[in-house]
Coordinates of C-alpha atoms and ligand atoms in Angstrom, one line a residue:
X1 CA -108.0 100.0 84.8
X2 CA -104.7 100.8 83.1
X3 CA -104.1 103.6 80.7
X4 CA -101.4 104.2 78.0
X5 CA -100.2 107.3 76.3
X6 CA -101.3 107.7 72.7
X7 CA -97.6 108.6 72.0
X8 CA -96.3 105.5 73.7
X9 CA -98.7 102.6 73.8
X10 CA -96.2 100.3 75.5
X11 CA -96.1 102.0 78.9
X12 CA -99.1 102.1 81.2
X13 CA -100.2 103.9 84.3
X14 CA -103.0 103.4 86.9
X15 CA -106.3 105.4 86.7
X16 CA -105.2 107.4 89.7
X17 CA -102.0 108.4 88.1
X18 CA -103.7 109.4 84.9
X19 CA -106.2 111.5 86.8
X20 CA -103.6 113.4 88.7
X21 CA -101.2 113.9 85.8
X22 CA -103.9 114.9 83.4
X23 CA -101.4 114.6 80.5
X24 CA -98.5 112.1 80.1
X25 CA -95.0 113.6 80.1
X26 CA -94.7 112.7 76.4
X27 CA -97.6 115.1 75.6
X28 CA -99.9 112.3 74.4
X29 CA -103.3 111.6 75.8
X30 CA -104.3 108.8 78.2
X31 CA -106.4 106.0 76.7
X32 CA -107.7 102.9 78.4
X33 CA -105.6 99.8 77.6
X34 CA -108.8 97.8 77.3
X35 CA -112.2 99.1 76.3
X36 CA -114.6 96.3 77.3
X37 CA -117.8 95.7 75.4
X38 CA -120.7 95.9 77.9
X39 CA -122.5 92.5 78.3
X40 CA -125.8 91.7 76.5
X41 CA -127.6 91.8 79.8
X42 CA -126.7 95.5 80.2
X43 CA -128.2 96.3 76.8
X44 CA -131.3 94.3 77.6
X45 CA -131.8 96.3 80.8
X46 CA -130.9 99.6 79.2
X47 CA -134.4 101.0 78.8
X48 CA -135.1 100.3 82.5
X49 CA -132.0 102.1 84.0
X50 CA -132.1 105.6 85.4
X51 CA -129.1 107.8 84.5
X52 CA -127.2 107.2 87.7
X53 CA -127.8 103.4 87.5
X54 CA -126.5 103.1 83.9
X55 CA -123.7 105.5 84.7
X56 CA -122.6 103.1 87.5
X57 CA -122.8 100.1 85.2
X58 CA -120.7 101.8 82.5
X59 CA -118.1 103.1 84.9
X60 CA -117.9 99.7 86.7
X61 CA -117.0 98.0 83.4
X62 CA -114.5 100.6 82.3
X63 CA -112.8 101.1 85.7
X64 CA -112.8 97.5 86.8
X65 CA -111.7 97.2 90.4
X66 CA -110.0 100.6 90.5
X67 CA -112.7 102.0 92.9
X68 CA -114.7 99.5 95.1
X69 CA -118.3 99.3 93.8
X70 CA -120.0 100.8 96.8
X71 CA -117.7 103.8 96.7
X72 CA -118.1 104.2 92.9
X73 CA -121.9 104.1 93.3
X74 CA -121.9 106.8 95.9
X75 CA -119.5 108.9 93.9
X76 CA -121.7 108.7 90.8
X77 CA -124.9 109.4 92.7
X78 CA -123.2 112.5 94.0
X79 CA -121.7 113.6 90.7
X80 CA -124.6 112.8 88.3
X81 CA -127.4 114.4 90.3
X82 CA -129.2 116.2 87.5
X83 CA -131.3 115.2 84.4
X84 CA -130.3 114.9 80.8
X85 CA -133.6 114.7 78.9
X86 CA -134.0 114.0 75.2
X87 CA -136.8 116.3 74.3
X88 CA -138.8 115.5 71.1
X89 CA -139.2 118.5 68.8
X90 CA -140.8 116.5 66.1
X91 CA -140.9 112.9 64.8
X92 CA -137.3 111.7 64.9
X93 CA -135.8 115.0 66.0
X94 CA -134.7 115.1 69.6
X95 CA -132.7 117.7 71.5
X96 CA -130.5 116.2 74.3
X97 CA -130.5 118.9 77.0
X98 CA -127.2 118.6 78.7
X99 CA -127.5 122.0 80.5
X100 CA -129.3 121.1 83.7
X101 CA -126.2 121.0 85.9
X102 CA -124.9 123.8 88.1
X103 CA -123.0 125.7 85.4
X104 CA -125.8 125.2 82.8
X105 CA -123.4 123.5 80.3
X106 CA -122.5 119.9 79.5
X107 CA -119.0 120.4 81.0
X108 CA -120.7 119.8 84.4
X109 CA -120.7 116.1 83.7
X110 CA -116.9 116.0 83.3
X111 CA -116.1 118.5 86.0
X112 CA -118.3 117.0 88.7
X113 CA -117.1 113.4 88.2
X114 CA -113.4 114.4 87.9
X115 CA -113.6 116.5 91.1
X116 CA -115.1 113.7 93.1
X117 CA -112.6 111.1 91.7
X118 CA -109.7 113.4 92.7
X119 CA -111.1 113.9 96.1
X120 CA -111.6 110.2 96.5
X121 CA -108.0 109.4 95.6
X122 CA -106.6 112.0 98.0
X123 CA -105.3 110.1 101.0
X124 CA -106.3 111.2 104.5
X125 CA -103.9 113.7 106.0
X126 CA -102.5 114.5 102.5
X127 CA -101.9 118.1 101.5
X128 CA -104.9 119.8 100.1
X129 CA -105.2 119.7 96.3
X130 CA -104.8 123.1 94.7
X131 CA -106.5 123.3 91.4
X132 CA -105.4 126.2 89.1
X133 CA -107.6 127.0 86.2
X134 CA -107.3 129.7 83.6
X135 CA -110.6 130.4 81.8
X136 CA -112.0 132.5 79.1
X137 CA -115.5 131.8 80.5
X138 CA -117.2 128.4 80.4
X139 CA -114.7 125.8 81.6
X140 CA -113.9 127.9 84.7
X141 CA -117.5 127.9 85.8
X142 CA -117.9 124.2 85.4
X143 CA -114.7 123.4 87.2
X144 CA -115.4 125.9 90.1
X145 CA -118.9 124.5 90.6
X146 CA -117.7 121.0 90.1
X147 CA -115.2 121.3 93.0
X148 CA -117.5 123.5 95.2
X149 CA -117.5 122.0 98.7
X150 CA -115.5 119.0 97.7
X151 CA -113.3 118.1 100.7
X152 CA -109.6 118.6 100.7
X153 CA -109.6 120.6 97.4
X154 CA -109.3 124.3 96.6
X155 CA -109.8 126.0 93.3
X156 CA -108.1 129.2 92.1
X157 CA -109.6 130.5 88.9
X158 CA -107.9 133.1 86.8
X159 CA -110.0 135.1 84.3
X160 CA -109.3 138.1 82.1
X161 CA -110.7 141.3 83.6
X162 CA -113.7 142.6 81.6
X163 CA -113.6 139.8 79.1
X164 CA -116.1 137.2 80.4
X165 CA -119.9 137.6 80.2
X166 CA -122.0 138.7 83.3
X167 CA -123.4 135.3 84.0
X168 CA -120.0 133.7 83.6
X169 CA -118.4 136.2 86.0
X170 CA -121.1 135.6 88.6
X171 CA -120.5 131.8 88.3
X172 CA -116.8 132.4 88.9
X173 CA -116.9 134.9 91.7
X174 CA -119.9 134.2 94.0
X175 CA -119.0 130.7 95.3
X176 CA -117.0 131.3 98.4
X177 CA -116.0 128.2 100.3
X178 CA -113.1 126.4 98.6
X179 CA -113.3 128.5 95.4
X180 CA -111.5 131.8 94.9
X181 CA -111.3 134.0 91.8
X182 CA -108.5 136.1 90.5
X183 CA -109.3 138.7 87.9
X184 CA -106.2 139.4 85.8
X185 CA -105.5 142.6 84.0
X186 CA -104.7 140.9 80.7
X187 CA -106.0 138.4 78.2
X188 CA -107.0 134.8 78.5
X189 CA -103.5 133.9 77.2
X190 CA -101.9 135.9 80.0
X191 CA -104.0 133.9 82.5
X192 CA -103.0 130.6 80.9
X193 CA -99.3 131.7 80.9
X194 CA -99.5 132.4 84.7
X195 CA -100.9 128.9 85.4
X196 CA -98.4 127.2 83.2
X197 CA -95.5 129.0 84.9
X198 CA -96.9 128.1 88.3
X199 CA -96.7 124.4 87.4
X200 CA -93.0 124.5 86.6
X201 CA -92.1 126.7 89.6
X202 CA -90.1 124.7 92.2
X203 CA -90.9 126.9 95.1
X204 CA -94.7 126.7 94.4
X205 CA -94.6 123.0 93.9
X206 CA -92.8 122.4 97.1
X207 CA -95.3 124.5 99.0
X208 CA -98.5 123.3 97.3
X209 CA -99.9 120.2 95.7
X210 CA -100.9 121.7 92.3
X211 CA -103.1 120.2 89.6
X212 CA -104.6 121.6 86.4
X213 CA -107.9 119.7 86.2
X214 CA -107.3 120.0 82.6
X215 CA -110.0 119.5 80.0
X216 CA -108.2 116.5 78.5
X217 CA -108.2 114.7 81.8
X218 CA -109.5 111.1 81.3
X219 CA -111.8 111.6 84.3
X220 CA -113.7 114.2 82.3
X221 CA -114.1 112.0 79.3
X222 CA -115.6 108.9 81.0
X223 CA -118.7 110.5 82.5
X224 CA -119.5 112.0 79.1
X225 CA -120.2 108.5 77.8
X226 CA -123.1 108.3 80.3
X227 CA -125.5 110.6 78.6
X228 CA -125.1 108.8 75.2
X229 CA -126.2 105.6 76.8
X230 CA -129.0 107.5 78.6
X231 CA -130.2 109.2 75.5
X232 CA -130.3 105.9 73.6
X233 CA -132.2 104.4 76.5
X234 CA -134.8 107.2 76.3
X235 CA -135.2 106.6 72.5
X236 CA -135.5 102.8 73.1
X237 CA -138.4 103.5 75.4
X238 CA -140.2 105.1 72.4
X239 CA -139.4 102.1 70.2
X240 CA -136.6 103.9 68.3
X241 CA -133.5 101.8 67.6
X242 CA -131.9 103.5 64.6
X243 CA -130.2 106.5 66.1
X244 CA -127.8 109.2 65.0
X245 CA -126.1 111.7 67.3
X246 CA -125.1 115.2 66.2
X247 CA -122.5 116.9 68.4
X248 CA -121.4 120.5 68.4
X249 CA -117.6 120.2 68.6
X250 CA -114.6 122.2 69.5
X251 CA -112.0 120.1 71.3
X252 CA -113.8 116.9 70.3
X253 CA -114.0 115.6 73.8
X254 CA -117.8 115.4 73.7
X255 CA -118.0 113.4 70.5
X256 CA -114.9 111.4 71.5
X257 CA -116.9 110.2 74.5
X258 CA -119.7 109.2 72.1
X259 CA -117.3 107.2 70.1
X260 CA -116.0 105.6 73.3
X261 CA -119.6 104.6 74.1
X262 CA -119.9 103.1 70.6
X263 CA -116.7 101.1 71.2
X264 CA -118.3 99.8 74.4
X265 CA -121.2 98.4 72.3
X266 CA -123.7 101.2 72.0
X267 CA -125.2 100.6 68.6
X268 CA -125.2 104.1 67.2
X269 CA -125.8 104.4 63.5
X270 CA -124.0 107.6 62.8
X271 CA -122.1 110.4 64.6
X272 CA -122.2 113.9 63.0
X273 CA -119.6 116.4 64.2
X274 CA -120.8 119.9 63.7
X275 CA -118.3 122.7 63.8
X276 CA -118.2 126.5 63.3
X277 CA -115.7 128.1 60.9
X278 CA -112.9 126.2 62.8
X279 CA -113.2 123.4 60.3
X280 CA -110.0 121.3 60.9
X281 CA -112.0 118.1 61.2
X282 CA -114.6 118.7 58.4
X283 CA -111.7 119.5 56.1
X284 CA -110.0 116.3 57.1
X285 CA -113.0 114.3 56.2
X286 CA -113.1 116.1 52.8
X287 CA -109.4 115.9 51.9
X288 CA -108.0 113.1 54.1
X289 CA -105.4 115.6 55.4
X290 CA -105.4 116.5 59.1
X291 CA -104.1 120.0 59.3
X292 CA -104.5 122.0 62.5
X293 CA -104.6 125.8 62.1
X294 CA -104.9 128.9 64.3
X295 CA -108.4 129.3 65.7
X296 CA -110.8 132.0 64.5
X297 CA -113.3 133.8 66.6
X298 CA -117.0 133.0 66.1
X299 CA -120.4 133.4 67.8
X300 CA -120.1 129.8 69.2
X301 CA -116.9 130.7 71.0
X302 CA -116.6 127.5 73.2
X303 CA -115.9 125.8 69.9
X304 CA -113.2 128.1 68.6
X305 CA -110.6 125.5 68.4
X306 CA -108.2 125.1 65.4
X307 CA -106.3 122.2 66.9
X308 CA -108.8 120.0 68.7
X309 CA -106.9 118.4 71.6
X310 CA -109.0 115.2 71.7
X311 CA -108.5 114.3 68.1
X312 CA -105.5 112.2 69.1
X313 CA -107.9 110.1 71.1
X314 CA -110.3 109.6 68.2
X315 CA -107.4 108.7 65.9
X316 CA -106.2 106.2 68.5
X317 CA -109.6 104.6 68.8
X318 CA -109.7 103.9 65.1
X319 CA -106.0 103.4 64.4
X320 CA -106.5 100.0 63.1
X321 CA -109.5 100.9 61.0
X322 CA -109.6 104.3 59.4
X323 CA -112.4 103.2 57.1
X324 CA -114.6 102.4 60.1
X325 CA -114.2 106.0 61.3
X326 CA -115.1 107.3 57.9
X327 CA -118.4 105.3 57.8
X328 CA -119.3 106.0 61.4
X329 CA -118.6 109.7 61.4
X330 CA -119.3 112.7 59.1
X331 CA -118.6 116.3 59.8
X332 CA -120.0 119.7 58.7
X333 CA -119.0 123.3 59.3
X334 CA -121.1 126.4 59.4
X335 CA -120.5 130.2 59.4
X336 CA -121.8 132.7 62.0
X337 CA -124.5 133.8 59.5
X338 CA -125.7 130.3 59.2
X339 CA -125.6 130.0 63.0
X340 CA -127.8 133.0 63.5
X341 CA -130.2 131.8 60.8
X342 CA -130.4 128.4 62.5
X343 CA -131.3 130.0 65.8
X344 CA -134.1 131.8 64.1
X345 CA -135.3 128.7 62.2
X346 CA -135.4 126.5 65.4
X347 CA -137.4 129.2 67.1
X348 CA -139.9 129.7 64.2
X349 CA -140.4 126.0 63.8
X350 CA -140.5 124.7 67.4
X351 CA -140.7 127.9 69.7
X352 CA -137.5 126.5 71.2
X353 CA -134.4 128.5 71.9
X354 CA -131.0 127.0 71.2
X355 CA -127.6 128.5 72.2
X356 CA -125.3 129.2 69.2
X357 CA -123.3 125.9 69.7
X358 CA -126.5 123.9 69.8
X359 CA -127.9 125.7 66.7
X360 CA -124.9 124.4 64.7
X361 CA -125.7 120.9 65.7
X362 CA -129.3 121.2 64.7
X363 CA -128.3 122.6 61.3
X364 CA -125.9 119.7 60.7
X365 CA -128.5 117.1 61.8
X366 CA -131.1 118.7 59.4
X367 CA -128.6 118.5 56.6
X368 CA -127.7 114.9 57.3
X369 CA -131.3 113.7 57.8
X370 CA -132.3 115.2 54.5
X371 CA -130.2 112.5 52.9
X372 CA -131.0 109.7 55.4
X373 CA -134.7 109.1 55.9
X374 CA -135.9 106.8 58.8
X375 CA -133.1 107.5 61.2
X376 CA -133.9 109.2 64.6
X377 CA -131.6 112.2 65.1
X378 CA -130.5 113.5 68.5
X379 CA -128.6 116.8 68.6
X380 CA -126.8 117.7 71.7
X381 CA -127.5 120.9 73.5
X382 CA -124.3 121.8 75.2
X383 CA -125.3 125.0 77.0
X384 CA -128.4 126.9 78.2
X385 CA -129.2 129.8 75.9
X386 CA -129.3 132.3 78.8
X387 CA -125.5 132.1 79.0
X388 CA -125.3 133.9 75.7
X389 CA -127.8 136.8 76.0
X390 CA -126.1 139.0 73.3
X391 CA -126.5 136.7 70.3
X392 CA -130.3 136.7 70.2
X393 CA -132.8 139.1 68.6
X394 CA -135.1 140.7 71.2
X395 CA -138.1 138.4 70.6
X396 CA -136.1 135.3 71.0
X397 CA -134.2 136.6 74.0
X398 CA -137.6 137.4 75.7
X399 CA -138.6 133.7 75.2
X400 CA -135.6 132.3 77.2
X401 CA -136.6 131.0 80.5
X402 CA -133.9 132.0 82.9
X403 CA -133.3 129.1 85.5
X404 CA -133.8 130.0 89.1
X405 CA -130.2 129.4 89.9
X406 CA -129.2 132.3 87.7
X407 CA -131.6 134.6 89.4
X408 CA -130.2 133.5 92.7
X409 CA -126.7 134.3 91.5
X410 CA -127.7 137.8 90.6
X411 CA -128.4 138.5 94.2
X412 CA -125.0 137.5 95.4
X413 CA -121.9 139.7 95.7
X414 CA -119.0 139.2 93.3
X415 CA -115.7 138.6 95.0
X416 CA -112.4 138.5 93.1
X417 CA -108.9 139.6 93.8
X418 CA -107.4 141.9 91.2
X419 CA -103.9 141.1 90.0
X420 CA -101.8 142.3 87.1
X421 CA -100.3 139.8 84.7
X422 CA -96.8 139.5 86.2
X423 CA -95.9 136.2 87.6
X424 CA -94.3 137.4 90.8
X425 CA -97.5 139.0 92.0
X426 CA -99.4 135.8 91.3
X427 CA -96.8 133.6 93.0
X428 CA -96.8 135.9 96.1
X429 CA -100.6 135.6 96.2
X430 CA -100.4 131.8 96.2
X431 CA -97.7 131.6 98.8
X432 CA -99.3 134.3 101.0
X433 CA -102.7 132.7 101.0
X434 CA -102.1 129.0 101.6
Ligands
PLP1 C1 -116.9 123.1 75.4 C2 -118.1 123.3 74.7 C3 -118.3 122.8 73.4 C4 -117.3 121.9 72.7 O1 -117.1 120.7 73.3 P1 -115.8 119.8 72.9 O2 -115.9 118.6 73.9 O3 -114.7 120.7 73.2 O4 -115.9 119.4 71.5 C5 -119.6 123.0 72.8 N1 -120.5 123.8 73.3 C6 -120.3 124.4 74.5 C7 -121.4 125.2 75.1 C8 -119.1 124.2 75.2 O5 -118.9 124.8 76.4

């Protein structure tokens, strides 16, 4: 597999290089030089595959001979070791539960696959890989748990003191092994600034092999295609062939993976991108002008993105055919008041609790289906509601089933090193704790 930069399609790098660089020097994003259509035999078999089986088939086609097949199979079985059920709420309305991984959010798919790919590519005897992540909550948990126990890697997470939720803090600070947490007296931006400065510090780069495990890493995008194929397979088993996916979107990596699956031949009828008040993409579909703006804070804070980093990938996928994008994808945006209302409506209608991100996707699917009868709709549930205890009224909060792994977390001791936000202290910590 070769990849080019969206800013410079004439140069290309190996998959391994793209994984360790995360982002090309020219600040574009890596995209596969060729996106093969999966063979007819794959689609004929689709209803019969388990999630790891079809994940292997998809990855094999995309990666080519980059990783030998036996190794790839083992890697995928280790990475994709939890379910992604499409649960029917009523005729032609399904919720795709992507929160059954260790951090209870869909980012586990990307983080677990990427960590194992990185570990695979590390040569024996090579310096341990030091992953630095700044987090405002969710990404850090997925990355930490994704790398937990992965040989020859170590993760240092920086999070702003007092500014992450209780469950998030437990996920960040109770791992031990190769994961350590630093709680920074500052904001998320301060954490991010420390990480960025570390990457350009000569002394640190000489002493440590640093990587960012960034959210735009191509190794996080690829595994997100798996659950689209898997959801489609589940609907096929029920005789449904006319399928729309509705995706709660922030950086547009999730829906970008869906479009990649479509490019590989998955016959999806419609993609619906649902956003909160950060409506750069819905505005683009309305006006034809793509105009990134500063993000605004909402209840669905994992989608508070004014300049979606994966948009460049979507634009690149459809660079030769903007009209195809406009017919394949629509986009809606909702306020916090509509989000809260949607949570209530889903609960009243189905006795089902959705997190605020998922609620927005349900709302958008409902709006779209009102105009399009006879299409089965799947809305993606990106996180377990127990991660956002403060957004629910008491009766809905009481109906949330807290997974056993969270109860187990609550019994563990939090361990984090406190640092202030100056770079020298952070650098001294990294050099002093190699
Ligand atoms: C990251 C995240 C999103 C947004 O996904 P993108 O790939 O950035 O569009 C939505 N919901 C939750 C819970 C998330 O953590």
